[in-house]
Short mmCIF file of C-alpha atoms in Angstrom, two decimals:
data_model
loop_
_atom_site.label_atom_id
_atom_site.label_comp_id
_atom_site.label_asym_id
_atom_site.label_seq_id
_atom_site.Cartn_x
_atom_site.Cartn_y
_atom_site.Cartn_z
CA MET A 1 -19.37 -3.22 1.82
CA ASN A 2 -16.94 -5.90 2.87
CA ARG A 3 -14.87 -5.90 6.04
CA LYS A 4 -11.63 -4.73 4.40
CA ALA A 5 -13.31 -1.68 2.88
CA LEU A 6 -15.06 -0.89 6.16
CA VAL A 7 -11.79 -0.97 8.11
CA GLY A 8 -10.22 1.23 5.44
CA ALA A 9 -13.04 3.74 5.70
CA VAL A 10 -12.74 3.89 9.49
CA LEU A 11 -8.96 4.42 9.23
CA MET A 12 -9.51 7.24 6.77
CA VAL A 13 -12.06 8.98 9.00
CA VAL A 14 -9.76 8.73 12.03
CA GLY A 15 -6.85 9.99 9.92
CA VAL A 16 -8.83 13.03 8.76
CA LEU A 17 -9.93 13.81 12.32
CA LEU A 18 -6.30 13.66 13.50
CA PHE A 19 -5.19 15.79 10.57
CA LEU A 20 -7.56 18.72 11.15
CA PRO A 21 -6.04 20.21 14.36
CA GLY A 22 -2.58 20.37 12.82
CA LEU A 23 -3.70 22.42 9.84
CA GLY A 24 -4.17 25.63 11.80
CA VAL A 25 -1.58 28.41 11.77
CA GLY A 26 -1.18 28.38 15.55
CA ALA A 27 -1.10 24.60 15.91
CA GLY A 28 0.80 23.39 18.94
CA THR A 29 3.48 20.75 19.13
CA LEU A 30 1.04 17.93 19.90
CA ALA A 31 -1.16 18.81 16.92
CA SER A 32 1.87 18.98 14.67
CA ALA A 33 3.14 15.64 15.98
CA ALA A 34 -0.23 14.07 15.14
CA LEU A 35 0.23 14.83 11.42
CA LEU A 36 2.55 11.89 10.77
CA PRO A 37 0.26 9.21 12.26
CA ALA A 38 -2.71 10.89 10.57
CA ALA A 39 -1.02 10.66 7.19
CA ALA A 40 -0.10 7.02 7.84
CA LEU A 41 -3.73 6.19 8.70
CA LEU A 42 -4.95 7.91 5.55
CA VAL A 43 -2.49 5.95 3.42
CA ALA A 44 -3.41 2.65 5.07
CA GLY A 45 -7.13 3.33 4.73
CA THR A 46 -6.78 4.30 1.08
CA TYR A 47 -4.78 1.14 0.39
CA LEU A 48 -7.35 -1.08 2.09
CA ILE A 49 -10.23 0.47 0.17
CA GLY A 50 -8.32 0.30 -3.11
CA THR A 51 -7.52 -3.38 -2.67
CA SER A 52 -10.83 -4.48 -1.13
CA GLU A 53 -12.32 -5.67 -4.42
CA GLY A 54 -11.06 -8.47 -6.60
CA GLY A 55 -8.94 -7.80 -9.64
CA ARG A 56 -6.31 -5.18 -10.19
CA ALA A 57 -5.82 -2.57 -7.47
CA VAL A 58 -6.87 0.94 -8.35
#
């Protein structure tokens, strides 16, 4: 696994961990505010993994 894919995987794991507290019905304001950065980390991680190999991006 190259460095770009590894960074993407780490960003995706952090994004998922930030996403989980905000999914609950009684989520507080801080948990709800963490959803936007969590989504951004998931998008960035997915992009890095998708473009880590040569050729056309998936």
